[in-house]
Short mmCIF file of C-alpha atoms in Angstrom, two decimals:
data_model
loop_
_atom_site.label_atom_id
_atom_site.label_comp_id
_atom_site.label_asym_id
_atom_site.label_seq_id
_atom_site.Cartn_x
_atom_site.Cartn_y
_atom_site.Cartn_z
CA MET A 1 -10.08 -40.22 -45.28
CA PRO A 2 -12.93 -42.67 -44.71
CA THR A 3 -14.19 -43.24 -41.20
CA ARG A 4 -16.62 -45.76 -39.78
CA SER A 5 -19.41 -43.27 -40.29
CA ASP A 6 -19.76 -39.64 -41.37
CA SER A 7 -21.82 -38.87 -38.28
CA ALA A 8 -19.06 -40.14 -36.02
CA ASN A 9 -16.59 -37.91 -37.83
CA ASP A 10 -18.79 -34.84 -37.35
CA ALA A 11 -19.38 -35.66 -33.69
CA GLY A 12 -15.66 -35.85 -33.09
CA ARG A 13 -14.82 -32.47 -34.61
CA ILE A 14 -13.43 -29.97 -32.11
CA SER A 15 -11.99 -26.56 -32.85
CA CYS A 16 -8.31 -25.96 -33.37
CA GLY A 17 -6.61 -23.99 -30.63
CA PRO A 18 -5.62 -24.43 -27.00
CA VAL A 19 -4.76 -27.95 -26.00
CA ALA A 20 -7.26 -27.94 -23.11
CA SER A 21 -10.85 -29.04 -23.77
CA PRO A 22 -13.86 -29.41 -21.49
CA ARG A 23 -14.15 -32.56 -19.43
CA PRO A 24 -17.50 -34.30 -18.95
CA SER A 25 -18.03 -32.62 -15.57
CA GLU A 26 -18.03 -29.23 -17.34
CA ARG A 27 -20.76 -30.03 -19.85
CA GLY A 28 -24.05 -28.21 -19.52
CA MET A 29 -22.72 -25.63 -17.07
CA GLY A 30 -23.13 -22.61 -19.37
CA ALA A 31 -25.57 -19.75 -19.16
CA GLN A 32 -28.26 -21.74 -20.95
CA ASN A 33 -28.09 -24.76 -18.65
CA ARG A 34 -31.62 -26.09 -18.26
CA GLY A 35 -30.94 -29.06 -16.04
CA VAL A 36 -29.47 -32.48 -16.66
CA LYS A 37 -31.21 -34.52 -19.34
CA SER A 38 -31.26 -38.30 -19.32
CA GLU A 39 -29.11 -38.51 -22.45
CA ASN A 40 -26.51 -36.30 -20.77
CA VAL A 41 -26.45 -38.56 -17.73
CA ARG A 42 -26.00 -41.57 -20.00
CA ALA A 43 -23.20 -39.86 -21.89
CA SER A 44 -21.40 -38.93 -18.67
CA ASN A 45 -21.83 -42.42 -17.24
CA MET A 46 -20.58 -44.06 -20.42
CA SER A 47 -17.50 -41.83 -20.38
CA THR A 48 -16.83 -42.84 -16.77
CA VAL A 49 -17.14 -46.53 -17.64
CA LEU A 50 -14.86 -46.28 -20.67
CA ARG A 51 -12.28 -44.28 -18.73
CA ASN A 52 -12.21 -46.95 -15.99
CA ILE A 53 -11.73 -49.70 -18.57
CA LEU A 54 -8.87 -47.73 -20.14
CA THR A 55 -7.34 -47.28 -16.69
CA LEU A 56 -7.44 -51.00 -15.85
CA PRO A 57 -7.35 -52.77 -19.21
CA GLY A 58 -7.86 -56.51 -18.94
CA GLU A 59 -8.35 -56.31 -15.18
CA VAL A 60 -11.70 -54.69 -14.39
CA THR A 61 -15.03 -56.57 -14.53
CA ARG A 62 -18.62 -55.38 -14.65
CA ALA A 63 -18.92 -55.94 -10.91
CA GLY A 64 -15.66 -54.08 -10.38
CA LEU A 65 -16.95 -51.15 -12.42
CA SER A 66 -20.05 -51.01 -10.24
CA GLN A 67 -17.87 -50.86 -7.13
CA ARG A 68 -15.52 -48.24 -8.57
CA THR A 69 -18.22 -45.93 -9.93
CA GLY A 70 -21.15 -46.43 -7.57
CA MET A 71 -23.49 -47.20 -10.48
CA THR A 72 -25.91 -50.11 -10.24
CA ARG A 73 -24.92 -53.38 -11.89
CA ALA A 74 -27.87 -53.05 -14.26
CA THR A 75 -26.67 -49.61 -15.41
CA ILE A 76 -23.11 -50.87 -15.82
CA SER A 77 -24.32 -53.86 -17.81
CA ARG A 78 -26.28 -51.70 -20.26
CA LEU A 79 -23.37 -49.29 -20.77
CA VAL A 80 -20.82 -52.08 -21.24
CA ASP A 81 -23.14 -53.84 -23.69
CA ASP A 82 -23.34 -50.61 -25.70
CA LEU A 83 -19.55 -50.19 -25.73
CA VAL A 84 -19.00 -53.84 -26.69
CA GLY A 85 -21.67 -53.58 -29.39
CA ALA A 86 -19.94 -50.50 -30.82
CA GLY A 87 -16.66 -52.40 -30.98
CA LEU A 88 -14.85 -50.08 -28.56
CA VAL A 89 -14.58 -52.62 -25.72
CA ARG A 90 -14.20 -56.37 -25.74
CA GLU A 91 -14.62 -59.02 -23.08
CA LEU A 92 -11.85 -61.41 -22.16
CA GLU A 93 -12.28 -64.92 -20.89
CA PRO A 94 -12.13 -64.99 -17.09
CA GLY A 95 -8.88 -65.94 -15.47
CA ASP A 96 -8.52 -68.19 -12.46
CA GLY A 97 -9.32 -65.82 -9.65
CA GLY A 98 -8.70 -68.43 -7.00
CA GLY A 99 -11.85 -67.41 -5.14
CA ARG A 100 -15.38 -68.64 -4.72
CA GLY A 101 -18.09 -68.40 -7.32
CA ARG A 102 -18.01 -68.15 -11.07
CA PRO A 103 -15.18 -65.94 -12.37
CA ALA A 104 -16.32 -62.89 -14.35
CA ASN A 105 -15.25 -61.73 -17.79
CA ARG A 106 -12.65 -59.01 -17.77
CA LEU A 107 -13.00 -55.88 -19.93
CA THR A 108 -10.41 -54.24 -22.14
CA PRO A 109 -10.40 -51.56 -24.85
CA ALA A 110 -10.67 -53.07 -28.32
CA GLU A 111 -7.24 -52.46 -29.79
CA GLY A 112 -7.34 -50.75 -33.17
CA SER A 113 -11.06 -49.96 -32.93
CA ALA A 114 -10.58 -46.18 -32.85
CA VAL A 115 -7.43 -44.36 -33.95
CA ALA A 116 -5.95 -40.89 -34.36
CA LEU A 117 -2.89 -39.37 -35.99
CA GLY A 118 -0.31 -37.17 -34.32
CA VAL A 119 1.84 -34.90 -36.50
CA GLU A 120 4.77 -32.74 -35.38
CA VAL A 121 6.70 -30.28 -37.50
CA ASP A 122 9.91 -29.21 -35.78
CA VAL A 123 12.94 -27.34 -37.03
CA ALA A 124 15.02 -30.48 -37.56
CA SER A 125 12.41 -33.22 -38.02
CA LEU A 126 8.90 -34.19 -39.05
CA ASP A 127 7.09 -36.91 -37.09
CA VAL A 128 3.86 -38.78 -37.78
CA MET A 129 2.36 -41.43 -35.49
CA LEU A 130 -0.86 -43.47 -35.49
CA VAL A 131 -2.22 -44.30 -32.03
CA ASP A 132 -5.28 -46.33 -31.00
CA ILE A 133 -7.78 -45.95 -28.16
CA ALA A 134 -5.69 -48.30 -25.98
CA GLY A 135 -2.71 -45.95 -26.32
CA ARG A 136 -0.77 -48.32 -28.58
CA GLU A 137 1.52 -47.00 -31.28
CA LEU A 138 0.33 -48.59 -34.52
CA GLY A 139 2.87 -46.94 -36.79
CA HIS A 140 5.46 -44.17 -36.87
CA ARG A 141 7.33 -42.29 -39.58
CA ARG A 142 10.08 -39.72 -39.02
CA ILE A 143 12.02 -37.50 -41.40
CA GLU A 144 15.13 -35.70 -40.16
CA ARG A 145 15.66 -32.57 -42.23
CA ASP A 146 16.35 -28.87 -41.76
CA PHE A 147 12.96 -27.13 -41.93
CA ALA A 148 14.23 -23.70 -40.85
CA ASP A 149 12.88 -21.01 -43.18
CA SER A 150 11.00 -23.66 -45.17
CA ALA A 151 7.87 -22.87 -47.16
CA PRO A 152 4.88 -23.70 -44.91
CA GLU A 153 2.76 -25.09 -47.78
CA GLU A 154 5.52 -27.44 -48.94
CA THR A 155 6.35 -28.63 -45.45
CA MET A 156 2.72 -29.33 -44.55
CA ALA A 157 2.23 -31.09 -47.89
CA LEU A 158 5.15 -33.35 -46.95
CA ALA A 159 3.51 -33.98 -43.57
CA ALA A 160 0.28 -34.95 -45.33
CA GLN A 161 2.17 -37.27 -47.68
CA GLU A 162 3.88 -38.99 -44.76
CA ALA A 163 0.57 -39.31 -42.90
CA HIS A 164 -1.17 -40.91 -45.88
CA THR A 165 1.72 -43.32 -46.38
CA LEU A 166 1.53 -44.30 -42.72
CA LEU A 167 -2.23 -44.82 -42.82
CA GLU A 168 -2.06 -46.94 -45.95
CA GLY A 169 0.22 -49.39 -44.18
CA THR A 170 -1.12 -49.38 -40.62
CA LEU A 171 -4.80 -48.31 -40.43
CA PRO A 172 -6.74 -51.35 -39.10
CA ASP A 173 -9.70 -52.57 -41.13
CA GLY A 174 -12.96 -51.10 -39.86
CA ALA A 175 -11.24 -48.66 -37.49
CA LEU A 176 -12.95 -45.41 -36.55
CA PHE A 177 -10.52 -42.69 -37.68
CA LEU A 178 -11.10 -39.69 -35.41
CA GLY A 179 -8.74 -37.19 -36.97
CA THR A 180 -5.34 -35.58 -36.59
CA GLY A 181 -3.57 -33.54 -33.94
CA VAL A 182 -0.75 -31.22 -35.00
CA GLY A 183 2.12 -29.92 -32.86
CA LEU A 184 4.09 -26.82 -33.88
CA PRO A 185 7.09 -25.06 -32.26
CA GLY A 186 5.69 -21.61 -31.61
CA LEU A 187 2.78 -19.42 -30.59
CA VAL A 188 -0.40 -21.23 -31.66
CA SER A 189 -3.65 -19.33 -31.17
CA PRO A 190 -7.19 -20.71 -31.66
CA THR A 191 -7.30 -19.34 -35.22
CA ARG A 192 -3.73 -19.14 -36.49
CA LEU A 193 -0.07 -19.88 -36.01
CA ALA A 194 1.06 -16.49 -34.77
CA LEU A 195 4.80 -17.16 -34.77
CA ALA A 196 7.23 -20.07 -35.10
CA PRO A 197 10.54 -18.16 -35.04
CA ASN A 198 12.87 -21.09 -35.67
CA LEU A 199 10.80 -22.26 -38.64
CA GLY A 200 10.56 -18.69 -39.91
CA TRP A 201 6.74 -18.95 -40.07
CA ARG A 202 4.56 -16.04 -39.03
CA ASP A 203 0.85 -15.16 -38.91
CA ILE A 204 -0.62 -18.09 -40.87
CA PRO A 205 -4.37 -18.85 -40.48
CA HIS A 206 -5.08 -22.47 -39.57
CA ASP A 207 -7.26 -23.07 -42.61
CA GLN A 208 -4.33 -22.07 -44.81
CA LEU A 209 -1.64 -23.86 -42.80
CA LEU A 210 -3.60 -27.11 -42.48
CA ALA A 211 -5.07 -27.16 -46.00
CA ALA A 212 -2.90 -30.11 -47.06
CA LEU A 213 -4.18 -32.11 -44.06
CA ALA A 214 -7.86 -31.23 -44.61
CA ASP A 215 -8.90 -34.77 -45.59
CA LEU A 216 -7.23 -36.07 -42.42
CA ASN A 217 -9.57 -34.05 -40.20
CA PRO A 218 -7.11 -31.84 -38.25
CA VAL A 219 -9.08 -31.22 -35.06
CA VAL A 220 -6.31 -30.24 -32.62
CA VAL A 221 -3.42 -27.88 -33.29
CA ALA A 222 -1.23 -26.72 -30.42
CA ASN A 223 2.27 -25.92 -29.25
CA GLU A 224 4.52 -28.96 -29.39
CA ALA A 225 5.72 -28.68 -25.78
CA ASP A 226 2.13 -28.45 -24.51
CA LEU A 227 1.27 -31.66 -26.34
CA ALA A 228 4.41 -33.41 -25.08
CA ALA A 229 3.57 -32.39 -21.51
CA TYR A 230 0.09 -33.84 -22.01
CA ALA A 231 1.62 -37.18 -22.99
CA VAL A 232 3.67 -37.12 -19.78
CA ALA A 233 0.56 -36.47 -17.67
CA TYR A 234 -1.61 -38.98 -19.57
CA THR A 235 -0.17 -42.45 -20.07
CA ARG A 236 -3.13 -43.53 -22.26
CA PRO A 237 -6.05 -41.60 -23.75
CA GLY A 238 -8.18 -40.36 -20.87
CA VAL A 239 -5.93 -41.95 -18.23
CA ALA A 240 -4.12 -39.50 -15.95
CA GLY A 241 -1.34 -41.90 -15.01
CA GLY A 242 1.58 -39.46 -14.92
CA PRO A 243 2.55 -36.70 -12.49
CA SER A 244 -0.31 -34.31 -11.70
CA THR A 245 1.46 -30.93 -11.57
CA PHE A 246 4.75 -30.16 -13.30
CA VAL A 247 6.62 -28.10 -15.87
CA TYR A 248 7.88 -30.07 -18.84
CA VAL A 249 10.96 -28.52 -20.48
CA SER A 250 12.15 -29.75 -23.85
CA GLY A 251 14.56 -28.48 -26.40
CA GLU A 252 16.13 -29.10 -29.75
CA VAL A 253 16.88 -25.98 -31.80
CA GLY A 254 14.31 -24.14 -29.71
CA VAL A 255 13.49 -24.54 -26.02
CA GLY A 256 9.90 -24.67 -24.80
CA ALA A 257 7.81 -25.77 -21.86
CA GLY A 258 4.38 -27.20 -21.18
CA VAL A 259 2.67 -26.59 -17.84
CA ILE A 260 0.30 -29.12 -16.27
CA VAL A 261 -1.70 -28.38 -13.10
CA ASP A 262 -3.85 -31.13 -11.58
CA HIS A 263 -3.52 -33.07 -14.86
CA ARG A 264 -4.93 -30.12 -16.80
CA PRO A 265 -2.89 -28.12 -19.34
CA MET A 266 -2.38 -24.52 -18.32
CA SER A 267 -2.14 -22.90 -21.73
CA GLY A 268 -2.81 -19.26 -20.86
CA ALA A 269 -5.31 -16.74 -22.18
CA ARG A 270 -4.28 -17.26 -25.83
CA ALA A 271 -2.62 -20.69 -25.49
CA TRP A 272 0.80 -19.01 -25.59
CA SER A 273 2.16 -20.03 -22.19
CA GLY A 274 5.35 -22.03 -21.81
CA GLU A 275 7.71 -19.93 -23.96
CA ILE A 276 10.47 -20.55 -21.47
CA GLY A 277 13.13 -20.41 -24.20
CA HIS A 278 12.53 -16.66 -24.50
CA MET A 279 12.71 -15.88 -20.81
CA CYS A 280 15.80 -13.85 -20.00
CA ALA A 281 18.69 -15.68 -18.34
CA ASP A 282 21.06 -12.72 -18.67
CA PRO A 283 20.20 -9.35 -20.32
CA ASN A 284 23.81 -9.05 -21.44
CA GLY A 285 23.92 -12.56 -22.86
CA PRO A 286 24.19 -13.76 -26.47
CA LEU A 287 21.79 -12.63 -29.16
CA CYS A 288 18.78 -14.92 -29.70
CA ARG A 289 17.12 -15.62 -33.04
CA CYS A 290 14.04 -13.78 -31.75
CA GLY A 291 16.08 -10.54 -31.63
CA ALA A 292 16.48 -10.25 -27.84
CA ARG A 293 19.62 -10.84 -25.81
CA GLY A 294 20.17 -13.45 -23.13
CA CYS A 295 17.19 -15.73 -23.88
CA LEU A 296 17.50 -19.23 -22.44
CA GLU A 297 17.36 -20.59 -25.99
CA ALA A 298 20.54 -18.65 -26.85
CA TYR A 299 22.31 -20.71 -24.15
CA LEU A 300 20.51 -24.05 -24.33
CA GLY A 301 19.24 -24.47 -27.90
CA VAL A 302 21.16 -27.20 -29.72
CA ARG A 303 22.31 -24.96 -32.55
CA ALA A 304 23.48 -22.28 -30.13
CA LEU A 305 25.33 -24.87 -28.04
CA ALA A 306 26.94 -26.44 -31.09
CA GLU A 307 28.23 -23.05 -32.20
CA HIS A 308 29.52 -22.17 -28.74
CA VAL A 309 31.37 -25.48 -28.20
CA GLY A 310 32.81 -25.53 -31.72
CA ALA A 311 30.83 -28.51 -33.00
CA PRO A 312 30.02 -28.76 -36.74
CA ALA A 313 26.81 -27.09 -37.92
CA GLY A 314 23.82 -29.37 -37.53
CA SER A 315 25.35 -31.27 -34.60
CA GLY A 316 23.07 -32.83 -32.03
CA ALA A 317 23.39 -33.44 -28.30
CA ARG A 318 25.83 -36.35 -28.65
CA ALA A 319 28.28 -34.33 -30.74
CA ILE A 320 28.11 -31.49 -28.22
CA LEU A 321 28.90 -33.87 -25.37
CA ARG A 322 31.72 -35.36 -27.44
CA CYS A 323 33.26 -31.91 -27.88
CA ALA A 324 33.32 -31.64 -24.10
CA GLY A 325 34.93 -35.08 -23.78
CA LEU A 326 31.93 -36.38 -21.84
CA VAL A 327 31.08 -39.22 -24.24
CA ASP A 328 33.17 -41.20 -26.70
CA GLU A 329 32.57 -41.70 -30.43
CA ALA A 330 29.92 -44.35 -29.68
CA GLY A 331 28.10 -42.04 -27.28
CA VAL A 332 29.25 -43.95 -24.17
CA LYS A 333 29.87 -41.81 -21.11
CA THR A 334 33.55 -41.29 -20.32
CA SER A 335 35.21 -40.73 -16.95
CA GLY A 336 35.47 -37.06 -17.93
CA SER A 337 38.67 -36.50 -15.97
CA LEU A 338 41.59 -37.78 -18.07
CA GLY A 339 43.29 -35.96 -20.89
CA VAL A 340 41.09 -32.87 -20.93
CA GLY A 341 42.37 -30.28 -23.39
CA ALA A 342 41.68 -26.58 -23.64
CA GLU A 343 38.89 -27.03 -26.18
CA GLN A 344 37.14 -29.60 -24.02
CA GLU A 345 37.47 -27.33 -20.97
CA ARG A 346 35.89 -24.51 -22.95
CA ALA A 347 33.04 -26.77 -24.10
CA ARG A 348 32.40 -27.88 -20.52
CA ALA A 349 32.30 -24.25 -19.39
CA VAL A 350 29.69 -23.57 -22.09
CA LEU A 351 27.55 -26.47 -20.84
CA THR A 352 27.96 -25.35 -17.23
CA GLU A 353 26.75 -21.86 -18.15
CA ALA A 354 23.84 -23.36 -20.10
CA GLY A 355 22.86 -25.39 -17.03
CA ALA A 356 23.13 -22.31 -14.83
CA ALA A 357 20.95 -20.35 -17.28
CA LEU A 358 18.37 -23.15 -17.16
CA GLY A 359 18.44 -23.05 -13.36
CA ARG A 360 17.98 -19.28 -13.23
CA VAL A 361 14.97 -19.39 -15.54
CA LEU A 362 13.40 -22.38 -13.79
CA SER A 363 13.83 -20.61 -10.44
CA GLY A 364 11.69 -17.75 -11.73
CA VAL A 365 9.05 -20.20 -12.96
CA ILE A 366 8.98 -22.09 -9.65
CA ASN A 367 8.84 -18.91 -7.56
CA ALA A 368 6.06 -17.40 -9.69
CA MET A 369 3.89 -20.49 -10.11
CA ASP A 370 4.65 -22.73 -7.11
CA ILE A 371 5.24 -25.75 -9.34
CA PRO A 372 8.32 -27.41 -7.83
CA HIS A 373 8.39 -30.42 -10.17
CA VAL A 374 10.34 -30.07 -13.43
CA VAL A 375 10.55 -32.79 -16.09
CA LEU A 376 13.28 -32.55 -18.74
CA GLY A 377 12.90 -34.05 -22.21
CA GLY A 378 14.37 -33.86 -25.70
CA ALA A 379 17.94 -32.66 -26.13
CA VAL A 380 17.79 -31.05 -22.67
CA ALA A 381 17.40 -34.55 -21.23
CA GLU A 382 20.23 -35.90 -23.41
CA LEU A 383 22.50 -33.14 -22.14
CA SER A 384 21.30 -33.41 -18.54
CA GLY A 385 24.48 -35.07 -17.25
CA ALA A 386 26.31 -31.81 -17.93
CA LEU A 387 23.43 -29.46 -17.05
CA LEU A 388 21.87 -30.77 -13.85
CA ASP A 389 24.47 -29.82 -11.25
CA PRO A 390 24.71 -26.11 -12.20
CA ALA A 391 20.95 -25.96 -12.77
CA ARG A 392 20.16 -27.45 -9.36
CA GLU A 393 22.68 -25.14 -7.67
CA GLU A 394 20.86 -22.12 -9.11
CA ILE A 395 17.45 -23.52 -8.17
CA GLU A 396 18.50 -24.23 -4.60
CA THR A 397 19.93 -20.72 -4.29
CA ARG A 398 17.13 -18.77 -5.98
CA THR A 399 13.85 -20.52 -5.08
CA LEU A 400 12.35 -19.23 -1.86
CA GLN A 401 10.75 -22.57 -0.99
CA ALA A 402 13.97 -24.62 -1.35
CA PRO A 403 14.89 -24.73 2.39
CA TRP A 404 11.53 -26.30 3.19
CA SER A 405 10.67 -28.17 0.00
CA SER A 406 13.47 -28.73 -2.46
CA PRO A 407 12.23 -28.65 -6.08
CA ILE A 408 12.47 -31.89 -8.04
CA VAL A 409 14.16 -32.02 -11.45
CA GLU A 410 13.44 -35.29 -13.25
CA VAL A 411 14.93 -36.53 -16.54
CA LEU A 412 12.87 -38.55 -19.02
CA PRO A 413 15.00 -41.28 -20.60
CA ASP A 414 12.95 -41.36 -23.83
CA SER A 415 10.89 -38.38 -24.97
CA ALA A 416 11.46 -38.46 -28.73
CA SER A 417 7.82 -39.03 -29.72
CA LEU A 418 5.92 -37.38 -26.87
CA THR A 419 4.50 -34.56 -29.00
CA VAL A 420 2.91 -36.85 -31.59
CA ARG A 421 1.58 -39.13 -28.85
CA GLY A 422 0.10 -36.17 -27.01
CA ALA A 423 -1.43 -34.83 -30.22
CA ALA A 424 -3.10 -38.18 -30.95
CA PHE A 425 -4.25 -38.53 -27.33
CA ARG A 426 -5.94 -35.13 -27.50
CA VAL A 427 -7.91 -36.24 -30.56
CA LEU A 428 -8.86 -39.55 -28.91
CA ASP A 429 -10.02 -37.63 -25.84
CA ALA A 430 -13.11 -36.56 -27.76
CA LEU A 431 -14.17 -40.22 -27.83
CA VAL A 432 -13.27 -40.86 -24.20
CA ASP A 433 -15.10 -37.73 -23.05
CA ASP A 434 -18.29 -38.57 -24.95
CA PRO A 435 -18.36 -42.10 -26.41
CA ALA A 436 -22.17 -41.93 -26.72
CA ALA A 437 -21.75 -39.36 -29.50
CA PHE A 438 -19.96 -41.97 -31.60
CA LEU A 439 -22.41 -44.86 -31.13
CA GLY A 440 -24.95 -45.77 -33.75
#
């Protein structure tokens, strides 16, 4: 895949593995730190300027940047000139400020100037999205298919085919293509996919798994829930506009979580944190695909729920709710009280127990980690009308802090593409963290 320059492509390469990467403040702090060089100061300052422009696109001026950052106007002017010259930032004509003096040009990221791909392979779908430095979605392709027990090479080849098709139709002329981020539903280590139980994939080195994507520069590979959580915390590349500390819980066939603390992913020692779907809700509960009994996923995974409520195989959240008489054929919420038969009562009891299982597991997470903010996405969010009351009842009963600070459970109305957005954002972060590396 051609980029604006080969040197820019090399500068943007980061290792596959945990979703977290060093921020500018962490550079040069290793054992061989020999002081701050002028080029490092310039790189850090340029990152600060670009991040502020991304935070206030079309609003901030050079004078405003000087006030926000404490840098001199001369320093700001040189850095902005460099970013404008590189095509990453553009200046807008001044608006009518209504004040004294000559109005100043406003600064905004140059849309389409730098782009990245996000790819997600899940059990029931494959998503590909192209995102630019301003956080805009430039194109999106989605295939809904059963990928359980699929051949990894064939599935990743399909992902590469979809990515190339998307790029051919949406890549802006002259854009700097930074690479690809990949989200997978399982244990993703820095060197390999250790396990994706619902896909049936196990112990695959990254160079083998990502071979079909090699020409698309796969520079980030991580757990899909971690990447989705990142897209909740970061509303645009480099812009921490979402909640600062929370647990993001999402589910389709599997159930996973991403943990964010102070806008930083908490991925664990091997990037395996967040496997909430395999925390025990009841040791005597139903058998999970992983081989254990009573996992949250065995209660809350869409396939498990569909089986328990008597929905046809392959049913999604809407069909499950329909079995419980909670939505009609069009997916519109019903009153839920008239004409409830035995089958609908049984389906509602299944959903109530799934909500209670979610609450029991979340209570353990909140008690252990002191993160009282939970965000629900995916099918868990779609089913939330039936899950929230029993889940909250368990949380209020089981979390020690509840009498003083009641945990918050929030539902995202639209989370379908968060993983691919988060994957692309993580690739674009390399540019935001060190734009100087991509200039010239």
